[in-house]
Amino acid sequence: MARIVMKFGGTSMAGMERIRKVATRVKHEVERGNEVAVVVSAMAGDTDRLVGFCKEASPLYDPAEYDVVVASGEQVTSGLLAMTLKAMGVNARSWLGWQLPIRTSEAHAKARIDTIDSETLIAGMKSGQVAVIPGFQGMMDDGRISTLGRGGSDTSAVAVAAAVKADRCDIYTDVDGVYTTDPRIVSRARKLDLVTYEEMLELASVGSKVLQTRSVALAMKENVRVQVLSSFEEPGDDPEPGTMIVSEEEIEESDMERQLITGIAHDKNEAKVVLTKVPDRPGIVAAIFGPLADAAINVDMIIQNVGHSGIVTDVTFTVPRADLARSVDILEGEKDSIGFETIITDAEVAKISVVGVGMRSHAGVAATMFKTLADRGINIEAISTSEIKVSVLIDEDETELAVRVLHSAYGLDADLPAA
């Protein structure tokens, strides 16, 4: 018997037919003798619809009332799933965020989970009752409803799993696991059985849409085993058919000779900014990036070129594409204090990242990436690295070619089935 938290996203809850399929899958786990809690998202499209109503009501809406409105989507699906499970003969009940409660920080629309009162929840699970919990929401100290930001249901599920000390947290999505790259681009991409928290955190941060970054960081902090699997496949006898996100120590115990590179990610939501003829003096970098940080704009790749005669230099960096216009506006407002000459922008770029914990003990990973791209005539516009990641910025039109050739260069292609 295992204690499991199951999380279902918006596409899995999109209408009663799919909710019944979710209930069937939950019932399957209960019949295996497992203790189960379920975290659900709103029906696909419902949150966007509710956000639209808020904007219609008031362009400068009250964040506290916004949370009341947008949290209602998950309340609907949690109630409907609990009803459906009861109709199937499964002992179930819904728990809203304020009923447990799930306590969060004082920040409407972008709250973070502080604690979850799990005693009553665990008692119910031990008695055989399935707890159905709405994701994405909690309660602040003043009793007001709060929400965690888009994609917050993944974080809710991991937090519940940590609170009840679950054996694993199953995240059901529209894919059957984590692949070496996007299988829509590379048909020979392989599904991974195991991925480390650090690798998944890097993949999520550089473009992989499988899991929300915050949920992976929380899973790593609380050592929660997370499984990514498809909600559209029929449940079978294998309790772990998807990709497990686990600690590096667990992977080393089960797989001594791991692949050097785990995956290739791409992100087209990048924009490049170049400030020309910036004065080459101490404090200038702080003058550029301080105002952007104050506006909560995330700066990624940064290149400061060698100064011209030690007087001026060019500074290149990337920001999220959605923040490009705001970034330019902020920098133009700081032009006199920074002293740059012009701003050059390019929104038609993409970030390609190679990720793998094997980089720690193997040299030449970056060199292979650079040579592979050069051999195909793909120009690198910027580079950033971490201990287990190398990212480059290239022209957006060359994204798919870059992903394919790198996937092959690192030996990630799956073997073709025998004829």
Tab-separated table of C-alpha atoms in Angstrom:
chain	number	residue	atom	x	y	z
A	1	MET	CA	0.000	0.000	0.000
A	2	ALA	CA	1.242	3.488	-0.871
A	3	ARG	CA	0.131	7.015	-0.071
A	4	ILE	CA	-0.282	8.919	-3.342
A	5	VAL	CA	-1.207	12.458	-4.348
A	6	MET	CA	-2.673	12.601	-7.863
A	7	LYS	CA	-2.828	15.908	-9.727
A	8	PHE	CA	-4.955	16.496	-12.838
A	9	GLY	CA	-4.618	19.571	-15.039
A	10	GLY	CA	-7.203	21.569	-16.942
A	11	THR	CA	-7.282	19.373	-20.054
A	12	SER	CA	-7.930	16.321	-17.861
A	13	MET	CA	-10.883	18.087	-16.191
A	14	ALA	CA	-12.377	19.636	-19.364
A	15	GLY	CA	-15.982	18.414	-19.140
A	16	MET	CA	-17.852	15.625	-17.402
A	17	GLU	CA	-16.666	12.870	-19.740
A	18	ARG	CA	-13.046	13.567	-18.839
A	19	ILE	CA	-13.881	14.031	-15.162
A	20	ARG	CA	-15.442	10.545	-15.210
A	21	LYS	CA	-12.208	9.183	-16.725
A	22	VAL	CA	-10.246	10.869	-13.950
A	23	ALA	CA	-12.597	9.324	-11.378
A	24	THR	CA	-12.052	5.903	-12.944
A	25	ARG	CA	-8.303	6.321	-12.625
A	26	VAL	CA	-8.608	7.451	-8.997
A	27	LYS	CA	-10.858	4.489	-8.228
A	28	HIS	CA	-8.240	2.193	-9.782
A	29	GLU	CA	-5.639	3.435	-7.285
A	30	VAL	CA	-8.071	3.060	-4.380
A	31	GLU	CA	-8.826	-0.532	-5.414
A	32	ARG	CA	-5.101	-1.231	-5.319
A	33	GLY	CA	-5.267	-0.442	-1.609
A	34	ASN	CA	-3.556	2.949	-1.852
A	35	GLU	CA	-4.368	6.009	0.243
A	36	VAL	CA	-5.214	8.779	-2.218
A	37	ALA	CA	-5.544	12.549	-2.287
A	38	VAL	CA	-6.362	14.348	-5.549
A	39	VAL	CA	-5.467	17.923	-6.544
A	40	VAL	CA	-7.379	19.379	-9.484
A	41	SER	CA	-7.115	22.377	-11.788
A	42	ALA	CA	-10.013	24.321	-13.245
A	43	MET	CA	-11.468	23.116	-16.541
A	44	ALA	CA	-9.309	24.074	-19.524
A	45	GLY	CA	-10.013	27.688	-20.482
A	46	ASP	CA	-12.035	28.522	-17.374
A	47	THR	CA	-9.310	30.503	-15.614
A	48	ASP	CA	-8.732	32.649	-18.715
A	49	ARG	CA	-12.484	33.248	-18.918
A	50	LEU	CA	-12.622	34.320	-15.266
A	51	VAL	CA	-9.599	36.602	-15.676
A	52	GLY	CA	-11.419	38.207	-18.618
A	53	PHE	CA	-14.440	38.909	-16.418
A	54	CYS	CA	-12.182	40.588	-13.848
A	55	LYS	CA	-10.695	42.869	-16.483
A	56	GLU	CA	-14.179	43.734	-17.759
A	57	ALA	CA	-15.341	44.554	-14.250
A	58	SER	CA	-12.401	46.870	-13.621
A	59	PRO	CA	-9.129	47.353	-15.531
A	60	LEU	CA	-7.504	48.165	-12.185
A	61	TYR	CA	-9.205	45.362	-10.271
A	62	ASP	CA	-8.686	44.681	-6.575
A	63	PRO	CA	-6.235	41.703	-6.346
A	64	ALA	CA	-8.091	40.305	-3.328
A	65	GLU	CA	-11.386	40.139	-5.243
A	66	TYR	CA	-9.534	38.814	-8.306
A	67	ASP	CA	-8.423	35.836	-6.219
A	68	VAL	CA	-12.009	35.208	-5.089
A	69	VAL	CA	-13.131	35.042	-8.719
A	70	VAL	CA	-10.335	33.006	-10.288
A	71	ALA	CA	-10.200	30.483	-7.411
A	72	SER	CA	-13.775	29.449	-8.189
A	73	GLY	CA	-12.744	27.362	-11.207
A	74	GLU	CA	-10.957	24.782	-9.056
A	75	GLN	CA	-13.817	24.786	-6.557
A	76	VAL	CA	-16.162	23.616	-9.328
A	77	THR	CA	-13.933	20.752	-10.507
A	78	SER	CA	-13.156	19.533	-6.990
A	79	GLY	CA	-16.869	19.311	-6.181
A	80	LEU	CA	-17.726	17.606	-9.469
A	81	LEU	CA	-14.959	15.024	-9.082
A	82	ALA	CA	-15.992	14.250	-5.494
A	83	MET	CA	-19.613	13.791	-6.667
A	84	THR	CA	-18.520	11.502	-9.490
A	85	LEU	CA	-16.355	9.375	-7.205
A	86	LYS	CA	-19.231	8.951	-4.749
A	87	ALA	CA	-21.502	7.871	-7.597
A	88	MET	CA	-18.906	5.187	-8.403
A	89	GLY	CA	-18.983	3.929	-4.829
A	90	VAL	CA	-15.748	5.614	-3.709
A	91	ASN	CA	-15.694	7.356	-0.330
A	92	ALA	CA	-14.628	10.907	-1.216
A	93	ARG	CA	-15.072	14.516	-0.168
A	94	SER	CA	-13.830	17.890	-1.367
A	95	TRP	CA	-11.630	20.150	0.761
A	96	LEU	CA	-11.287	23.792	-0.232
A	97	GLY	CA	-8.032	25.598	0.423
A	98	TRP	CA	-9.425	27.490	3.414
A	99	GLN	CA	-10.913	24.355	4.986
A	100	LEU	CA	-7.661	22.418	5.481
A	101	PRO	CA	-6.296	25.155	5.553
A	102	ILE	CA	-3.515	25.738	3.059
A	103	ARG	CA	-1.817	28.819	4.520
A	104	THR	CA	0.000	31.148	2.142
A	105	SER	CA	2.041	34.334	2.117
A	106	GLU	CA	0.327	37.725	1.994
A	107	ALA	CA	0.471	38.234	-1.772
A	108	HIS	CA	-2.691	38.036	-3.837
A	109	ALA	CA	-2.376	36.397	-7.293
A	110	LYS	CA	1.204	35.258	-6.591
A	111	ALA	CA	1.103	33.745	-3.112
A	112	ARG	CA	3.493	31.073	-1.878
A	113	ILE	CA	2.469	28.158	0.318
A	114	ASP	CA	3.751	28.409	3.892
A	115	THR	CA	2.082	25.480	5.672
A	116	ILE	CA	-0.682	22.906	5.238
A	117	ASP	CA	-2.580	21.584	8.243
A	118	SER	CA	-2.445	17.903	7.334
A	119	GLU	CA	-3.653	16.109	10.483
A	120	THR	CA	-7.327	15.897	9.459
A	121	LEU	CA	-6.359	15.131	5.866
A	122	ILE	CA	-4.105	12.229	6.858
A	123	ALA	CA	-6.763	10.828	9.204
A	124	GLY	CA	-9.296	10.844	6.380
A	125	MET	CA	-6.879	9.143	3.977
A	126	LYS	CA	-6.079	6.449	6.539
A	127	SER	CA	-9.815	5.753	6.907
A	128	GLY	CA	-10.087	5.177	3.150
A	129	GLN	CA	-11.530	8.540	2.187
A	130	VAL	CA	-10.256	10.203	-0.983
A	131	ALA	CA	-9.566	13.900	-0.435
A	132	VAL	CA	-10.267	16.074	-3.485
A	133	ILE	CA	-8.454	19.393	-3.166
A	134	PRO	CA	-8.572	22.408	-5.496
A	135	GLY	CA	-5.111	23.435	-6.631
A	136	PHE	CA	-3.894	26.982	-7.161
A	137	GLN	CA	-5.465	28.379	-3.987
A	138	GLY	CA	-4.963	28.855	-0.276
A	139	MET	CA	-5.760	31.217	2.586
A	140	MET	CA	-3.843	34.173	3.974
A	141	ASP	CA	-3.565	34.968	7.679
A	142	ASP	CA	-6.431	37.453	7.434
A	143	GLY	CA	-8.755	34.688	6.184
A	144	ARG	CA	-8.899	35.935	2.577
A	145	ILE	CA	-8.572	33.502	-0.345
A	146	SER	CA	-5.235	33.668	-2.185
A	147	THR	CA	-4.014	32.163	-5.454
A	148	LEU	CA	-0.546	30.957	-6.404
A	149	GLY	CA	-0.178	32.277	-9.953
A	150	ARG	CA	-0.597	30.465	-13.264
A	151	GLY	CA	0.409	26.810	-13.130
A	152	GLY	CA	0.109	26.859	-9.351
A	153	SER	CA	-1.799	23.574	-9.143
A	154	ASP	CA	1.452	21.630	-9.700
A	155	THR	CA	2.912	23.423	-6.688
A	156	SER	CA	-0.256	22.720	-4.671
A	157	ALA	CA	0.049	19.004	-5.423
A	158	VAL	CA	3.711	18.797	-4.402
A	159	ALA	CA	2.992	20.790	-1.225
A	160	VAL	CA	0.128	18.432	-0.285
A	161	ALA	CA	2.378	15.429	-0.996
A	162	ALA	CA	5.053	16.863	1.300
A	163	ALA	CA	2.501	17.632	4.033
A	164	VAL	CA	1.002	14.128	4.085
A	165	LYS	CA	4.416	12.451	3.543
A	166	ALA	CA	3.236	10.773	0.349
A	167	ASP	CA	5.271	8.031	-1.304
A	168	ARG	CA	4.975	9.926	-4.557
A	169	CYS	CA	3.109	12.728	-6.316
A	170	ASP	CA	1.670	11.779	-9.723
A	171	ILE	CA	1.259	14.741	-12.101
A	172	TYR	CA	-1.095	13.769	-14.931
A	173	THR	CA	-0.582	15.762	-18.139
A	174	ASP	CA	-1.230	15.445	-21.868
A	175	VAL	CA	2.144	13.697	-22.361
A	176	ASP	CA	3.231	10.327	-20.982
A	177	GLY	CA	6.480	11.521	-19.430
A	178	VAL	CA	9.557	13.682	-19.851
A	179	TYR	CA	11.355	13.248	-23.171
A	180	THR	CA	14.928	13.956	-24.248
A	181	THR	CA	13.427	16.772	-26.311
A	182	ASP	CA	10.110	17.839	-27.825
A	183	PRO	CA	8.869	14.730	-29.725
A	184	ARG	CA	6.952	17.027	-32.077
A	185	ILE	CA	10.326	18.261	-33.347
A	186	VAL	CA	12.385	15.076	-33.041
A	187	SER	CA	10.406	11.905	-33.769
A	188	ARG	CA	13.195	9.780	-32.251
A	189	ALA	CA	13.104	11.548	-28.881
A	190	ARG	CA	13.151	9.060	-26.008
A	191	LYS	CA	11.000	9.023	-22.899
A	192	LEU	CA	13.136	9.137	-19.767
A	193	ASP	CA	12.486	6.775	-16.864
A	194	LEU	CA	14.319	8.910	-14.292
A	195	VAL	CA	15.317	12.578	-14.157
A	196	THR	CA	16.982	14.402	-11.250
A	197	TYR	CA	15.339	17.352	-9.553
A	198	GLU	CA	18.161	19.626	-10.713
A	199	GLU	CA	17.849	18.518	-14.334
A	200	MET	CA	14.078	18.959	-14.302
A	201	LEU	CA	14.460	22.362	-12.684
A	202	GLU	CA	16.839	23.445	-15.441
A	203	LEU	CA	14.640	21.958	-18.184
A	204	ALA	CA	11.560	23.680	-16.760
A	205	SER	CA	13.361	27.024	-16.496
A	206	VAL	CA	14.672	26.962	-20.086
A	207	GLY	CA	11.499	26.064	-21.953
A	208	SER	CA	10.203	22.596	-21.073
A	209	LYS	CA	6.474	23.018	-20.332
A	210	VAL	CA	5.951	19.673	-18.581
A	211	LEU	CA	6.157	20.960	-14.985
A	212	GLN	CA	5.980	24.376	-13.364
A	213	THR	CA	9.410	25.517	-12.110
A	214	ARG	CA	8.170	26.303	-8.587
A	215	SER	CA	6.740	22.802	-8.180
A	216	VAL	CA	10.078	21.195	-9.080
A	217	ALA	CA	11.974	23.463	-6.674
A	218	LEU	CA	9.553	22.542	-3.883
A	219	ALA	CA	9.820	18.824	-4.683
A	220	MET	CA	13.622	19.069	-4.467
A	221	LYS	CA	13.454	20.984	-1.181
A	222	GLU	CA	11.000	18.531	0.407
A	223	ASN	CA	12.416	15.415	-1.334
A	224	VAL	CA	9.038	14.502	-2.871
A	225	ARG	CA	9.205	11.851	-5.603
A	226	VAL	CA	7.216	13.216	-8.559
A	227	GLN	CA	5.950	11.185	-11.491
A	228	VAL	CA	4.906	12.720	-14.820
A	229	LEU	CA	2.448	10.575	-16.776
A	230	SER	CA	-0.454	10.807	-19.210
A	231	SER	CA	-4.053	11.224	-18.113
A	232	PHE	CA	-5.246	9.912	-21.480
A	233	GLU	CA	-3.798	6.393	-21.238
A	234	GLU	CA	-5.739	3.621	-19.548
A	235	PRO	CA	-4.458	2.689	-16.072
A	236	GLY	CA	-2.423	-0.512	-16.013
A	237	ASP	CA	-0.573	-2.758	-13.586
A	238	ASP	CA	2.666	-0.741	-13.608
A	239	PRO	CA	2.511	1.750	-10.711
A	240	GLU	CA	5.240	3.899	-12.303
A	241	PRO	CA	4.655	4.026	-16.079
A	242	GLY	CA	5.804	7.636	-16.549
A	243	THR	CA	8.972	9.596	-15.729
A	244	MET	CA	10.061	9.811	-12.101
A	245	ILE	CA	11.647	13.039	-10.849
A	246	VAL	CA	13.903	12.012	-7.992
A	247	SER	CA	17.131	12.816	-6.159
A	248	GLU	CA	20.487	12.319	-7.838
A	249	GLU	CA	21.355	9.724	-5.183
A	250	GLU	CA	18.356	7.575	-6.133
A	251	ILE	CA	19.343	7.656	-9.801
A	252	GLU	CA	22.946	6.720	-9.032
A	253	GLU	CA	21.723	3.700	-7.087
A	254	SER	CA	19.584	2.450	-9.987
A	255	ASP	CA	21.612	3.525	-13.025
A	256	MET	CA	25.376	3.788	-12.618
A	257	GLU	CA	26.134	4.529	-16.299
A	258	ARG	CA	23.799	7.396	-17.106
A	259	GLN	CA	23.571	9.317	-20.340
A	260	LEU	CA	25.919	12.330	-20.281
A	261	ILE	CA	23.146	14.669	-21.501
A	262	THR	CA	19.566	14.269	-20.279
A	263	GLY	CA	17.720	16.554	-22.674
A	264	ILE	CA	17.591	19.431	-25.141
A	265	ALA	CA	15.121	22.247	-24.412
A	266	HIS	CA	14.112	25.252	-26.501
A	267	ASP	CA	12.364	28.505	-25.654
A	268	LYS	CA	11.060	30.999	-28.196
A	269	ASN	CA	9.829	33.392	-25.522
A	270	GLU	CA	13.101	35.316	-25.472
A	271	ALA	CA	14.063	38.760	-26.756
A	272	LYS	CA	17.537	40.250	-27.153
A	273	VAL	CA	18.428	43.780	-26.056
A	274	VAL	CA	21.686	45.547	-26.979
A	275	LEU	CA	22.742	48.829	-25.381
A	276	THR	CA	25.441	50.473	-27.534
A	277	LYS	CA	28.298	52.677	-26.386
A	278	VAL	CA	27.679	52.316	-22.676
A	279	PRO	CA	30.260	54.133	-20.521
A	280	ASP	CA	32.857	51.592	-19.361
A	281	ARG	CA	32.998	52.477	-15.665
A	282	PRO	CA	32.260	50.846	-12.294
A	283	GLY	CA	28.571	50.718	-11.361
A	284	ILE	CA	27.219	50.875	-14.906
A	285	VAL	CA	25.941	47.286	-14.855
A	286	ALA	CA	23.993	47.997	-11.657
A	287	ALA	CA	22.543	51.111	-13.275
A	288	ILE	CA	21.248	49.000	-16.180
A	289	PHE	CA	19.888	45.976	-14.381
A	290	GLY	CA	18.740	47.559	-11.131
A	291	PRO	CA	15.671	49.290	-12.658
A	292	LEU	CA	14.763	46.081	-14.537
A	293	ALA	CA	14.962	44.080	-11.309
A	294	ASP	CA	12.815	46.655	-9.519
A	295	ALA	CA	10.178	46.083	-12.244
A	296	ALA	CA	10.374	42.283	-11.680
A	297	ILE	CA	11.782	41.713	-15.186
A	298	ASN	CA	13.928	38.593	-15.324
A	299	VAL	CA	17.219	39.109	-17.189
A	300	ASP	CA	18.840	35.928	-18.451
A	301	MET	CA	21.905	35.929	-20.729
A	302	ILE	CA	24.282	38.849	-20.257
A	303	ILE	CA	27.286	39.757	-22.391
A	304	GLN	CA	29.488	42.794	-21.805
A	305	ASN	CA	31.814	43.260	-24.745
A	306	VAL	CA	35.419	44.393	-24.445
A	307	GLY	CA	35.430	48.177	-24.094
A	308	HIS	CA	36.403	50.413	-26.999
A	309	SER	CA	39.601	52.147	-25.868
A	310	GLY	CA	38.453	51.652	-22.290
A	311	ILE	CA	35.844	54.382	-22.680
A	312	VAL	CA	32.613	52.731	-23.910
A	313	THR	CA	31.317	49.207	-24.398
A	314	ASP	CA	28.229	47.353	-25.658
A	315	VAL	CA	26.012	45.351	-23.268
A	316	THR	CA	23.791	42.540	-24.593
A	317	PHE	CA	21.190	40.632	-22.572
A	318	THR	CA	17.887	38.789	-22.934
A	319	VAL	CA	14.490	39.296	-21.310
A	320	PRO	CA	11.177	37.455	-21.680
A	321	ARG	CA	9.598	38.460	-24.991
A	322	ALA	CA	6.447	39.641	-23.213
A	323	ASP	CA	8.573	42.096	-21.190
A	324	LEU	CA	10.511	43.557	-24.132
A	325	ALA	CA	8.434	46.714	-24.629
A	326	ARG	CA	8.374	47.407	-20.875
A	327	SER	CA	12.146	46.848	-20.649
A	328	VAL	CA	12.827	49.317	-23.453
A	329	ASP	CA	10.541	51.882	-21.848
A	330	ILE	CA	12.332	51.549	-18.498
A	331	LEU	CA	15.793	51.804	-20.062
A	332	GLU	CA	14.821	54.823	-22.155
A	333	GLY	CA	13.693	56.473	-18.935
A	334	GLU	CA	17.138	55.785	-17.429
A	335	LYS	CA	19.089	56.826	-20.544
A	336	ASP	CA	20.591	59.967	-19.026
A	337	SER	CA	21.827	58.179	-15.903
A	338	ILE	CA	23.173	55.152	-17.830
A	339	GLY	CA	24.581	57.134	-20.750
A	340	PHE	CA	24.136	54.604	-23.583
A	341	GLU	CA	23.740	55.735	-27.190
A	342	THR	CA	21.040	53.462	-28.672
A	343	ILE	CA	18.902	50.406	-27.871
A	344	ILE	CA	18.789	47.615	-30.449
A	345	THR	CA	16.200	44.856	-29.945
A	346	ASP	CA	15.464	41.518	-31.600
A	347	ALA	CA	12.387	39.468	-30.653
A	348	GLU	CA	12.979	36.798	-33.299
A	349	VAL	CA	15.453	34.731	-31.295
A	350	ALA	CA	15.295	31.414	-29.438
A	351	LYS	CA	17.209	29.894	-26.556
A	352	ILE	CA	18.514	26.331	-26.992
A	353	SER	CA	19.709	24.530	-23.859
A	354	VAL	CA	21.611	21.302	-23.268
A	355	VAL	CA	20.979	19.875	-19.777
A	356	GLY	CA	22.571	16.994	-17.872
A	357	VAL	CA	24.160	16.285	-14.490
A	358	GLY	CA	26.881	14.377	-16.377
A	359	MET	CA	28.416	17.734	-17.305
A	360	ARG	CA	29.866	17.972	-13.806
A	361	SER	CA	32.363	15.205	-14.502
A	362	HIS	CA	32.809	15.384	-18.294
A	363	ALA	CA	34.602	18.025	-20.324
A	364	GLY	CA	33.772	19.014	-23.881
A	365	VAL	CA	29.965	19.301	-23.639
A	366	ALA	CA	29.950	22.974	-24.607
A	367	ALA	CA	32.552	22.419	-27.338
A	368	THR	CA	30.359	19.720	-28.908
A	369	MET	CA	27.391	22.086	-28.870
A	370	PHE	CA	29.313	24.948	-30.468
A	371	LYS	CA	30.900	22.765	-33.181
A	372	THR	CA	27.620	21.038	-34.030
A	373	LEU	CA	25.846	24.346	-34.541
A	374	ALA	CA	28.787	25.816	-36.487
A	375	ASP	CA	28.830	22.820	-38.839
A	376	ARG	CA	25.223	23.650	-39.755
A	377	GLY	CA	25.914	27.352	-40.164
A	378	ILE	CA	23.909	28.329	-37.076
A	379	ASN	CA	25.240	31.512	-35.513
A	380	ILE	CA	25.406	31.839	-31.720
A	381	GLU	CA	24.402	35.300	-30.481
A	382	ALA	CA	24.812	34.784	-26.714
A	383	ILE	CA	25.848	32.061	-24.261
A	384	SER	CA	25.043	31.292	-20.628
A	385	THR	CA	26.043	28.325	-18.491
A	386	SER	CA	25.406	26.679	-15.147
A	387	GLU	CA	26.918	23.604	-13.551
A	388	ILE	CA	24.587	21.288	-15.502
A	389	LYS	CA	23.406	23.460	-18.414
A	390	VAL	CA	24.708	25.270	-21.482
A	391	SER	CA	22.325	27.670	-23.267
A	392	VAL	CA	22.823	29.576	-26.502
A	393	LEU	CA	20.776	32.233	-28.248
A	394	ILE	CA	20.162	31.736	-31.973
A	395	ASP	CA	17.860	32.951	-34.740
A	396	GLU	CA	14.298	31.736	-34.122
A	397	ASP	CA	13.999	30.297	-37.646
A	398	GLU	CA	16.810	27.829	-36.882
A	399	THR	CA	15.263	26.438	-33.686
A	400	GLU	CA	14.069	23.076	-34.987
A	401	LEU	CA	17.255	22.401	-36.953
A	402	ALA	CA	19.372	23.181	-33.886
A	403	VAL	CA	17.323	20.878	-31.648
A	404	ARG	CA	17.529	17.997	-34.169
A	405	VAL	CA	21.276	18.184	-34.789
A	406	LEU	CA	22.124	18.558	-31.099
A	407	HIS	CA	19.834	15.664	-30.178
A	408	SER	CA	21.789	13.468	-32.594
A	409	ALA	CA	25.197	14.887	-31.656
A	410	TYR	CA	24.763	13.858	-28.022
A	411	GLY	CA	23.502	10.369	-28.914
A	412	LEU	CA	19.970	10.923	-27.629
A	413	ASP	CA	18.102	9.540	-30.662
A	414	ALA	CA	16.064	6.432	-29.938
A	415	ASP	CA	16.790	3.308	-31.982
A	416	LEU	CA	14.390	2.759	-34.838
A	417	PRO	CA	12.201	-0.354	-34.464
A	418	ALA	CA	13.357	-3.361	-36.448
A	419	ALA	CA	11.691	-3.777	-39.831
